[in-house]
Short mmCIF file of C-alpha atoms in Angstrom, two decimals:
data_model
loop_
_atom_site.label_atom_id
_atom_site.label_comp_id
_atom_site.label_asym_id
_atom_site.label_seq_id
_atom_site.Cartn_x
_atom_site.Cartn_y
_atom_site.Cartn_z
CA UNK A 24 101.76 140.90 90.13
CA UNK A 25 99.94 139.96 93.21
CA UNK A 26 101.40 136.65 93.27
CA UNK A 27 104.89 137.79 92.85
CA UNK A 28 104.60 140.10 95.82
CA UNK A 29 102.89 137.36 98.14
CA UNK A 30 105.80 135.01 97.18
CA UNK A 31 108.07 137.79 97.86
CA UNK A 32 106.40 138.28 101.29
CA UNK A 33 105.07 141.56 100.94
CA UNK A 34 101.15 140.67 101.80
CA UNK A 35 99.88 144.24 102.08
CA UNK A 36 100.91 145.10 98.49
CA UNK A 37 99.95 141.30 97.16
CA UNK A 38 96.36 142.49 98.42
CA UNK A 39 96.48 145.98 97.06
CA UNK A 40 97.52 144.84 93.73
CA UNK A 41 95.08 142.27 93.44
CA UNK A 42 92.26 144.68 94.68
CA UNK A 43 93.44 147.10 91.74
CA UNK A 44 92.78 144.36 89.24
CA UNK A 45 89.45 143.29 90.69
CA UNK A 46 88.04 146.83 90.01
CA UNK A 47 88.71 145.83 86.10
CA UNK A 48 86.48 142.90 86.09
CA UNK A 49 83.08 142.12 85.06
CA UNK A 50 82.25 139.83 87.91
CA UNK A 51 81.76 136.62 86.11
CA UNK A 52 82.45 133.06 87.37
CA UNK A 53 85.77 132.54 85.71
CA UNK A 54 87.01 135.61 86.69
CA UNK A 55 85.52 135.33 90.28
CA UNK A 56 87.14 131.91 90.15
CA UNK A 57 90.71 133.36 89.35
CA UNK A 58 90.29 136.15 92.11
CA UNK A 59 89.66 133.52 94.73
CA UNK A 60 92.63 131.41 93.50
CA UNK A 61 94.74 134.39 93.76
CA UNK A 62 93.46 135.29 97.15
CA UNK A 63 94.09 131.63 98.11
CA UNK A 64 97.95 131.65 96.88
CA UNK A 65 98.49 135.08 98.60
CA UNK A 66 97.49 133.59 101.64
CA UNK A 67 99.47 130.34 100.88
CA UNK A 68 102.67 132.55 100.35
CA UNK A 69 101.65 134.32 103.76
CA UNK A 70 101.66 130.64 105.56
CA UNK A 71 97.86 131.12 106.39
CA UNK A 72 96.86 127.82 104.99
CA UNK A 73 93.41 127.59 106.66
CA UNK A 74 92.40 130.97 104.89
CA UNK A 75 94.13 129.81 101.39
CA UNK A 76 91.89 126.50 101.68
CA UNK A 77 88.84 128.72 102.19
CA UNK A 78 89.87 130.51 99.17
CA UNK A 79 90.56 127.47 97.07
CA UNK A 80 86.96 125.90 97.96
CA UNK A 81 85.23 129.24 96.70
CA UNK A 82 87.33 129.43 93.53
CA UNK A 83 86.29 125.75 92.98
CA UNK A 84 82.82 126.72 93.40
CA UNK A 85 83.10 129.55 90.72
CA UNK A 86 85.12 127.49 88.51
CA UNK A 87 81.88 124.76 88.37
CA UNK A 88 79.44 127.55 88.06
CA UNK A 89 81.52 128.57 84.74
CA UNK A 90 82.26 124.97 83.91
CA UNK A 91 85.87 125.75 83.49
CA UNK A 92 87.56 122.16 84.11
CA UNK A 93 91.18 123.36 84.33
CA UNK A 94 90.44 125.81 87.01
CA UNK A 95 88.33 123.22 89.06
CA UNK A 96 91.49 120.60 88.74
CA UNK A 97 93.79 123.21 89.69
CA UNK A 98 91.91 124.72 92.43
CA UNK A 99 91.25 121.03 93.95
CA UNK A 100 95.05 120.43 93.67
CA UNK A 101 95.89 123.77 95.43
CA UNK A 102 93.21 123.04 98.24
CA UNK A 103 94.91 119.50 98.56
CA UNK A 104 98.19 121.07 99.19
CA UNK A 105 96.83 123.63 101.31
CA UNK A 106 95.16 120.67 103.34
CA UNK A 107 98.71 119.06 103.68
CA UNK A 108 100.39 121.71 105.19
CA UNK A 109 97.58 121.63 107.75
CA UNK A 110 97.95 118.00 108.05
CA UNK A 111 94.39 117.45 107.12
CA UNK A 112 95.87 114.31 105.21
CA UNK A 113 92.58 112.56 104.71
CA UNK A 114 90.71 115.73 103.36
CA UNK A 115 93.81 116.36 101.09
CA UNK A 116 94.05 112.84 99.85
CA UNK A 117 90.38 113.18 98.57
CA UNK A 118 90.93 116.81 96.97
CA UNK A 119 94.10 115.52 94.75
CA UNK A 120 92.26 112.41 93.99
CA UNK A 121 89.49 114.40 92.50
CA UNK A 122 91.68 116.58 90.92
CA UNK A 123 93.81 113.93 89.62
CA UNK A 124 90.77 111.77 88.14
CA UNK A 125 89.91 115.36 86.21
CA UNK A 126 93.52 115.67 84.78
CA UNK A 127 92.98 112.01 83.67
CA UNK A 128 89.72 112.48 82.24
CA UNK A 129 90.76 115.45 80.23
CA UNK A 130 94.40 115.27 79.27
CA UNK A 131 96.00 117.45 81.95
CA UNK A 132 99.25 115.29 82.09
CA UNK A 133 101.63 118.13 83.84
CA UNK A 134 98.67 118.95 86.46
CA UNK A 135 98.10 115.32 86.79
CA UNK A 136 101.63 114.31 87.41
CA UNK A 137 101.76 116.79 90.36
CA UNK A 138 98.57 115.27 91.71
CA UNK A 139 100.62 111.91 91.60
CA UNK A 140 103.52 112.97 93.41
CA UNK A 141 101.26 114.45 96.07
CA UNK A 142 99.33 111.49 96.35
CA UNK A 143 102.27 109.43 96.44
CA UNK A 144 103.52 111.39 99.26
CA UNK A 145 100.54 110.90 101.24
CA UNK A 146 100.58 107.29 100.65
CA UNK A 147 103.96 107.23 101.68
CA UNK A 148 102.93 108.56 104.97
CA UNK A 149 100.83 105.49 105.75
CA UNK A 150 103.64 102.89 104.85
CA UNK A 151 102.94 102.55 100.92
CA UNK A 152 106.46 101.00 99.68
CA UNK A 153 105.99 102.53 96.21
CA UNK A 154 105.52 106.11 97.21
CA UNK A 155 109.68 106.81 97.10
CA UNK A 156 109.57 105.16 93.78
CA UNK A 157 106.45 106.88 92.32
CA UNK A 158 107.56 110.55 93.57
CA UNK A 159 110.92 109.84 91.77
CA UNK A 160 109.25 109.09 88.59
CA UNK A 161 106.98 112.35 88.77
CA UNK A 162 110.15 114.28 89.48
CA UNK A 163 112.10 112.79 86.44
CA UNK A 164 109.02 113.54 84.25
CA UNK A 165 108.88 117.33 85.85
CA UNK A 166 112.62 117.67 85.31
CA UNK A 167 112.42 116.07 81.58
CA UNK A 168 110.07 118.69 80.94
CA UNK A 169 111.57 121.97 83.02
CA UNK A 170 108.84 121.98 85.02
CA UNK A 171 110.92 123.29 87.92
CA UNK A 172 108.18 124.64 90.39
CA UNK A 173 106.85 121.01 90.03
CA UNK A 174 110.05 119.30 90.65
CA UNK A 175 111.21 121.31 93.53
CA UNK A 176 107.86 120.90 95.57
CA UNK A 177 108.04 117.13 94.67
CA UNK A 178 111.66 117.15 96.13
CA UNK A 179 110.48 118.79 99.16
CA UNK A 180 107.65 115.87 99.52
CA UNK A 181 110.48 113.10 98.87
CA UNK A 182 112.90 114.68 101.44
CA UNK A 183 110.02 114.95 103.95
CA UNK A 184 108.91 111.07 103.27
CA UNK A 185 112.65 110.02 103.96
CA UNK A 186 113.11 111.94 106.63
CA UNK A 187 109.79 110.38 108.01
CA UNK A 188 111.22 106.98 107.44
CA UNK A 189 114.12 107.90 109.57
CA UNK A 190 116.49 107.97 106.31
CA UNK A 191 117.72 111.23 107.88
CA UNK A 192 120.90 111.72 105.31
CA UNK A 193 118.88 111.12 102.56
CA UNK A 194 116.26 113.45 103.24
CA UNK A 195 118.68 116.14 104.37
CA UNK A 196 120.25 115.87 100.75
CA UNK A 197 117.17 115.79 99.38
CA UNK A 198 116.27 119.23 101.11
#
């Protein structure tokens, strides 16, 4: 519910809803990771990408303490996404690569695909000719599996890449 309020633009209600939930937790590292992730998502949806990145880093630390591999991978991805929004591409690349490697090792295919699309976008920013093809492959996978959030997120990256490459009509259509 906190995440829904944040996505709807009601940050205050998102935070108060989260705090209600926090009162009912036991304080373990897994719960702490989830709380930090939600705080990060609230900041992310509020366009406070610096705050989001800090919360995602804390979530990673708690997930590592609890040895919760999927939460480590998810929060590394979230951190990478926030860092992309901040224009900190090298650090974003590192976080996304770590998440991708963990996904590959443990078989988290959906999150792995999302990571690969983000990495392809970053590679495209520095001139990788295969980036567009890789993004389109990832989008096709997401659409085949009805991962709507993933497909929309990657289409935004593809549009931004096309616009950067001065393919304005294609970029606008993708948007």
